[in-house]
Short mmCIF file of C-alpha atoms in Angstrom, two decimals:
data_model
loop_
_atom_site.label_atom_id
_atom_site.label_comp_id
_atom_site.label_asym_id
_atom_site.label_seq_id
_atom_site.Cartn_x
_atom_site.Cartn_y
_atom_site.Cartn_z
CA UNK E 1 90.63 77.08 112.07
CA UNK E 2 91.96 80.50 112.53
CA UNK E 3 95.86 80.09 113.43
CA UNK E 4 97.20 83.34 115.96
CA UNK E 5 100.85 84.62 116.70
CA UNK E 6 102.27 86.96 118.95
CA UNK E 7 103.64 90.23 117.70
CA UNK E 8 106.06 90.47 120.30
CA UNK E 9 107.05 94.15 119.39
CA UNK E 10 103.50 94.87 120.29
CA UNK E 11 102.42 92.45 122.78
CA UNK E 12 104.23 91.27 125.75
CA UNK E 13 105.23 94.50 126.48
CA UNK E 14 105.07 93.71 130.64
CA UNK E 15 108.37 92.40 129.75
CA UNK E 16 111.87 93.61 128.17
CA UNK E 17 112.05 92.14 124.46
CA UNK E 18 114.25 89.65 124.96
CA UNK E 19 112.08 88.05 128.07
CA UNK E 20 109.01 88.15 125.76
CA UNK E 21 110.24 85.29 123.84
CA UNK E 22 109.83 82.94 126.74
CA UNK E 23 106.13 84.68 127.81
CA UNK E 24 104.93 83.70 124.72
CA UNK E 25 106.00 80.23 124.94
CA UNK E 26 104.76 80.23 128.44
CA UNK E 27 101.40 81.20 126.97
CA UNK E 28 101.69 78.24 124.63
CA UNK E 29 102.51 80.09 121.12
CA UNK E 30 105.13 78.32 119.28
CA UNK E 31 105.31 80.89 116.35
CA UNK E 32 105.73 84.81 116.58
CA UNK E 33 106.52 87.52 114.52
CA UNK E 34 108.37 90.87 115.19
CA UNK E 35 109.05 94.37 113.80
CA UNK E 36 112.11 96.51 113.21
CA UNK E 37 115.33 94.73 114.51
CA UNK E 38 117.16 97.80 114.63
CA UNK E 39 120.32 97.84 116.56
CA UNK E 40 119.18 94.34 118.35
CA UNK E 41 121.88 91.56 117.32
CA UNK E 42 120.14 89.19 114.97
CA UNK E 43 122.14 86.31 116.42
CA UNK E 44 120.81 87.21 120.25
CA UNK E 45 116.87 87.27 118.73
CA UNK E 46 117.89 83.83 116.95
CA UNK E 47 119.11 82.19 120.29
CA UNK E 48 116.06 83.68 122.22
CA UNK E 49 113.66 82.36 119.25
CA UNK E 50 115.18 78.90 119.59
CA UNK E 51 115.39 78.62 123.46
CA UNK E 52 112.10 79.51 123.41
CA UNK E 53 111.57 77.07 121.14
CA UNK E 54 109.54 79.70 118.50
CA UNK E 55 109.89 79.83 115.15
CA UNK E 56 109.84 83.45 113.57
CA UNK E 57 107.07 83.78 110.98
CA UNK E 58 107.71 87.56 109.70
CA UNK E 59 109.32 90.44 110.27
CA UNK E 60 109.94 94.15 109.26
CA UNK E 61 112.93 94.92 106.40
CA UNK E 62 114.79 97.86 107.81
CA UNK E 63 112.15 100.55 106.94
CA UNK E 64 114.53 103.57 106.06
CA UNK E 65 114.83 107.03 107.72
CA UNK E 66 111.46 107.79 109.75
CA UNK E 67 110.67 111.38 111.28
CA UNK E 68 107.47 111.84 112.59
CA UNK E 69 106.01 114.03 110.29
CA UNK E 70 108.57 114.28 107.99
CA UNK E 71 109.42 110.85 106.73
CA UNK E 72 108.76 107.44 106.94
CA UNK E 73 110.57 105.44 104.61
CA UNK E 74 111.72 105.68 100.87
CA UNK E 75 110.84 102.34 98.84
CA UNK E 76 108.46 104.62 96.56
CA UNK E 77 110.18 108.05 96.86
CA UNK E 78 112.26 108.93 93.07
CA UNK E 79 115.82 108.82 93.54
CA UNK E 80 116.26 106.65 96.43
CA UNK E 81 116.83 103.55 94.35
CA UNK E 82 120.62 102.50 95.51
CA UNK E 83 119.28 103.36 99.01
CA UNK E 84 116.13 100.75 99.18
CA UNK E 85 118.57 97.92 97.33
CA UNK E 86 121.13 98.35 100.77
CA UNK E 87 117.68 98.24 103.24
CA UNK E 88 116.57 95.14 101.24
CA UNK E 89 120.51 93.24 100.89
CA UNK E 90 120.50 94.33 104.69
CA UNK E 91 116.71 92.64 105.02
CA UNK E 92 117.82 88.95 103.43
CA UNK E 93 120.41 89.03 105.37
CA UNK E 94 118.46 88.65 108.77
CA UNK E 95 115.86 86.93 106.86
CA UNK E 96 118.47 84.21 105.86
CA UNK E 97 119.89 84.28 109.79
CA UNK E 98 116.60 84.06 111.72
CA UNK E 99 114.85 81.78 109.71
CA UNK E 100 111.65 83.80 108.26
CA UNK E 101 109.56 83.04 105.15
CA UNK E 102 107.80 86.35 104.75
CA UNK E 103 109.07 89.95 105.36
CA UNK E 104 107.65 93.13 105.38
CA UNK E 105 108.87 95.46 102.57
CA UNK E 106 110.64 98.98 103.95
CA UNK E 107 108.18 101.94 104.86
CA UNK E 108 106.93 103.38 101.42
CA UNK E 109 107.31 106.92 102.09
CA UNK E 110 105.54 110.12 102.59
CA UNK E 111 104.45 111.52 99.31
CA UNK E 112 106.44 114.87 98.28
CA UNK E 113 104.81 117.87 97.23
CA UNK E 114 104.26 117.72 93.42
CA UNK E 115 105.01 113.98 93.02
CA UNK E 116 101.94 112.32 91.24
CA UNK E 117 101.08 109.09 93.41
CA UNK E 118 101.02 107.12 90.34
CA UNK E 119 105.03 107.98 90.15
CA UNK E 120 105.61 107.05 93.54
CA UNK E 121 103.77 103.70 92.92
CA UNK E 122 106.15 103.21 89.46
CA UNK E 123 109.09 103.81 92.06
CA UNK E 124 108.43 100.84 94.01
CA UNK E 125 107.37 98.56 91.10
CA UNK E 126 110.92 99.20 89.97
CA UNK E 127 112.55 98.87 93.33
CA UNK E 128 110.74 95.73 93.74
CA UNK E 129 111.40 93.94 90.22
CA UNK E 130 114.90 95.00 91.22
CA UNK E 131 115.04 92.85 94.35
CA UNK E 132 112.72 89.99 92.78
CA UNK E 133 115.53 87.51 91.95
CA UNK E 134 117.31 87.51 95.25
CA UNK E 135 113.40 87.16 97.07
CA UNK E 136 113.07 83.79 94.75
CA UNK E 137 116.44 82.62 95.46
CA UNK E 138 115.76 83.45 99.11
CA UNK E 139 112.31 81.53 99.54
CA UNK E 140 111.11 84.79 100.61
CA UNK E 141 107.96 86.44 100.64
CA UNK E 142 107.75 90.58 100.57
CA UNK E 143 104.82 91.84 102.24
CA UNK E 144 102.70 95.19 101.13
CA UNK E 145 100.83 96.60 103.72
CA UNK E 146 99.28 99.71 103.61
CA UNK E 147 99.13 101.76 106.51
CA UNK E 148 96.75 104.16 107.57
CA UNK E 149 97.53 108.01 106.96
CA UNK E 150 95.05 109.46 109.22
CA UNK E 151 97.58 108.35 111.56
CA UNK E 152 100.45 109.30 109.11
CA UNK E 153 99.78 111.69 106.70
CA UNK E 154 101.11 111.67 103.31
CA UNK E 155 101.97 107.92 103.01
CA UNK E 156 101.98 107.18 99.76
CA UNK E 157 100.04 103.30 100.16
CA UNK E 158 97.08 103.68 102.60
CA UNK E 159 94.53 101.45 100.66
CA UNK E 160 94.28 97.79 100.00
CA UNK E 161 93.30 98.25 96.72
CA UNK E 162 96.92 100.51 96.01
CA UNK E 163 98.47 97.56 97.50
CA UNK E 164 96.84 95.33 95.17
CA UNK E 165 98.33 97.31 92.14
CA UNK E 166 101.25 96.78 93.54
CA UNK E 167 101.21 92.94 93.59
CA UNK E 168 99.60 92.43 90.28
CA UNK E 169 101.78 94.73 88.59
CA UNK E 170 104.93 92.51 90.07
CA UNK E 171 103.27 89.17 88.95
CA UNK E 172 105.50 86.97 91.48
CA UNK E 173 104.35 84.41 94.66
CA UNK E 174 107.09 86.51 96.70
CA UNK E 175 104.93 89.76 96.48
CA UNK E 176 101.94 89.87 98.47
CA UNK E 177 99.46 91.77 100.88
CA UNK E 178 99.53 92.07 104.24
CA UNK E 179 96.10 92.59 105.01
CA UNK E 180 95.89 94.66 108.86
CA UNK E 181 92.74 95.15 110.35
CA UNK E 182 93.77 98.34 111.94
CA UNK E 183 94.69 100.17 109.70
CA UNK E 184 92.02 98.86 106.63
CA UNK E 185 89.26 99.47 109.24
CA UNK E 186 90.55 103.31 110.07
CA UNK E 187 90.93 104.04 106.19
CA UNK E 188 88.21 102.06 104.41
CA UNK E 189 86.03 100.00 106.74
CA UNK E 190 84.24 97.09 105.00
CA UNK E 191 87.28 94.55 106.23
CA UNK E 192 85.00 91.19 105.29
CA UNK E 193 84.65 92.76 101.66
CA UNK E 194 88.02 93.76 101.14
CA UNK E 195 89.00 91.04 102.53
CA UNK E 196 87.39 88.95 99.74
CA UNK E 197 88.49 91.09 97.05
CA UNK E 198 91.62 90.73 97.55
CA UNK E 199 92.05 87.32 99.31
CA UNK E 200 94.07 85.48 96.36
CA UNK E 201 96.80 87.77 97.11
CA UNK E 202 96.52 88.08 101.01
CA UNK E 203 99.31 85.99 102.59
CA UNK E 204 99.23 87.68 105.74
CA UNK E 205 97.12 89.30 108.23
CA UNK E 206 97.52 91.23 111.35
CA UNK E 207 94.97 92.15 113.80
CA UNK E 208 94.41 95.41 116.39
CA UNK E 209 91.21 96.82 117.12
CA UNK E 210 90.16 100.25 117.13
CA UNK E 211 90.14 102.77 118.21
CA UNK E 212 92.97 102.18 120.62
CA UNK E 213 94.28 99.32 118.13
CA UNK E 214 93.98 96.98 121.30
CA UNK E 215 93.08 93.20 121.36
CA UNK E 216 90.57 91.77 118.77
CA UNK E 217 87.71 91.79 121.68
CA UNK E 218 88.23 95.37 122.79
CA UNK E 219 86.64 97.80 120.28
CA UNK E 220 84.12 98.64 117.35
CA UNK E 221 85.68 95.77 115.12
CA UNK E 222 83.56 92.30 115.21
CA UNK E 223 86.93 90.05 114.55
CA UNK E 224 85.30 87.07 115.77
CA UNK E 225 82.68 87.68 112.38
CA UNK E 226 85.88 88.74 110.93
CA UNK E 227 87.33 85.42 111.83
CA UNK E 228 84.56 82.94 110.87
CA UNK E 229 84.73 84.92 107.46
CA UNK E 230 88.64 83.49 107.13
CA UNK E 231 87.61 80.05 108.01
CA UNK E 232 84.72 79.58 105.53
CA UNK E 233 86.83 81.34 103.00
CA UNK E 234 89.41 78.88 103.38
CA UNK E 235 92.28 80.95 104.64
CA UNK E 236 94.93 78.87 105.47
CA UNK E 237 97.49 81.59 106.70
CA UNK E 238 98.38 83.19 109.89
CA UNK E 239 96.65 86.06 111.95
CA UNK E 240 99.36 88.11 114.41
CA UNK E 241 98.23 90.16 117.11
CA UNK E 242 100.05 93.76 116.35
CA UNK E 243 97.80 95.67 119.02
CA UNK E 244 98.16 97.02 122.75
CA UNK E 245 97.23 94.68 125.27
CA UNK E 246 94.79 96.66 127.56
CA UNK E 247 95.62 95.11 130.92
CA UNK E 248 98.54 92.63 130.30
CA UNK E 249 98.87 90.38 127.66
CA UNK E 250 98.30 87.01 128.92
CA UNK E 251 95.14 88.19 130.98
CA UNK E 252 93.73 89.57 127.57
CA UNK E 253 94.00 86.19 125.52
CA UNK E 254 90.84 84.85 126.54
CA UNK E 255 89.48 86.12 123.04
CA UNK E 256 91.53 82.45 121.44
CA UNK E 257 90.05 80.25 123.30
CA UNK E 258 86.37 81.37 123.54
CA UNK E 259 86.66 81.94 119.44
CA UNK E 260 88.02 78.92 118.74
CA UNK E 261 91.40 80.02 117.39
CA UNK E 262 94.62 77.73 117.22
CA UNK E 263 97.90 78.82 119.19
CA UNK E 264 99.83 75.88 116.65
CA UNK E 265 99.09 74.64 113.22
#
């Protein structure tokens, strides 16, 4: 059975972050996952996760400078090595504090004008074998995602398959794929394929349907097909809901129950 967590970057957002701790408990989740911490205190989001009695799944490393536009990240960009070892010491840090077994590695980057993408991809091979000892010490799993770059233009990983590169070439249980619906669909499509392909290195997947990346019911995605795939295939992970509620959150969860999909292990 299909387990489902709360993004609560994403969803929830009726309510101030720190109140969307207790919605989601309210709604009967018990695990959640969240983005960029930012300038939030780590210890605050620890209290709220164990008042609310969740435990924190995943969550975003810092992800390095972002303009729109201009940049979004640096993991694969040359000469930005001593910068991505600070985001990542920074990363296991809050990692260690809030409790998480899987983070997501910072943004990539937007490729620069004459930089082959094959470089940029040797860039964060390097970065990553860098970091690979303190992710094993740490119990901690990096997550590759690509992301699509219709909607940002330039980023150097916007297919699975680059992603995939990117985990065999590392060779390690702490380097995997996260495998998002939203963006896969917008770039490639065929999300039951890929999903195949590439499921001995998937560890975790996030869900949004297009167009408006909104809940797994509302759009031109089939996630319930999408979801009986994962069960027959055996996958034994976690599905998170990064999307945009369309009329509140908790009125647009009807989707778990009518699928069959488990709030708890």
């Amino acid at each position: 059975m299909v387990k489902f967590a709360p993004n609560l970057f994403f969803m929830y957002r009726e309510h101030d972050l720190m109140d969307r701790f207790q919605a989601a408990r309210r709604d009967g989740f018990r695990f959640t996952e969240l983005c960029y911490l930012g300038d939030l205190d780590v210890a605050e989001v620890k209290r709220a996760l164990d008042d609310a009695g969740l435990t924190l799944l995943s969550f975003n490393f810092p992800p390095g400078e972002v303009i729109p536009g201009e940049k979004r990240g640096l993991s694969a960009l040359p000469g930005h090595q001593a910068e991505f070892r600070e985001l990542a010491a920074q990363g296991l840090d809050w990692a260690a504090q809030l409790g998480a077994g899987m983070a997501l590695c910072p943004l990539f980057g937007l490729r620069p004008e004459g930089v082959a993408r094959e470089d940029c991809e040797a860039v964060l091979i390097g970065n990553l074998q860098s970091i690979l000892p303190d992710l094993e010490k740490a119990g901690l799993t990096l997550l590759i995602e690509a992301h699509c770059s219709k909607d940002f233009p330039g980023y150097i990983i916007d297919q699975v398959g680059q992603a995939r590169r990117i985990v065999d070439a590392l060779a390690s249980p702490h380097v995997r794929i996260l495998f998002d619906t939203y963006h896969t669909q917008r770039m490639e499509g065929d999300l039951s394929n890929l999903y195949q392909a590439h499921r001995d290195v998937i560890a975790h997947i996030q869900v949004g349907n297009p167009p408006g990346r909104n809940e797994p019911d509302c759009g031109e995605v089939d996630h319930r097909y999408f979801f009986e795939v994962l069960d027959a295939a055996g996958y034994d992970g976690w599905v998170s809901g990064e999307y945009f509620a369309k009329a509140g959150t908790s009125e647009g969860l009807g989707f778990l129950e009518a699928w069959g999909i488990a709030k708890q292990p």
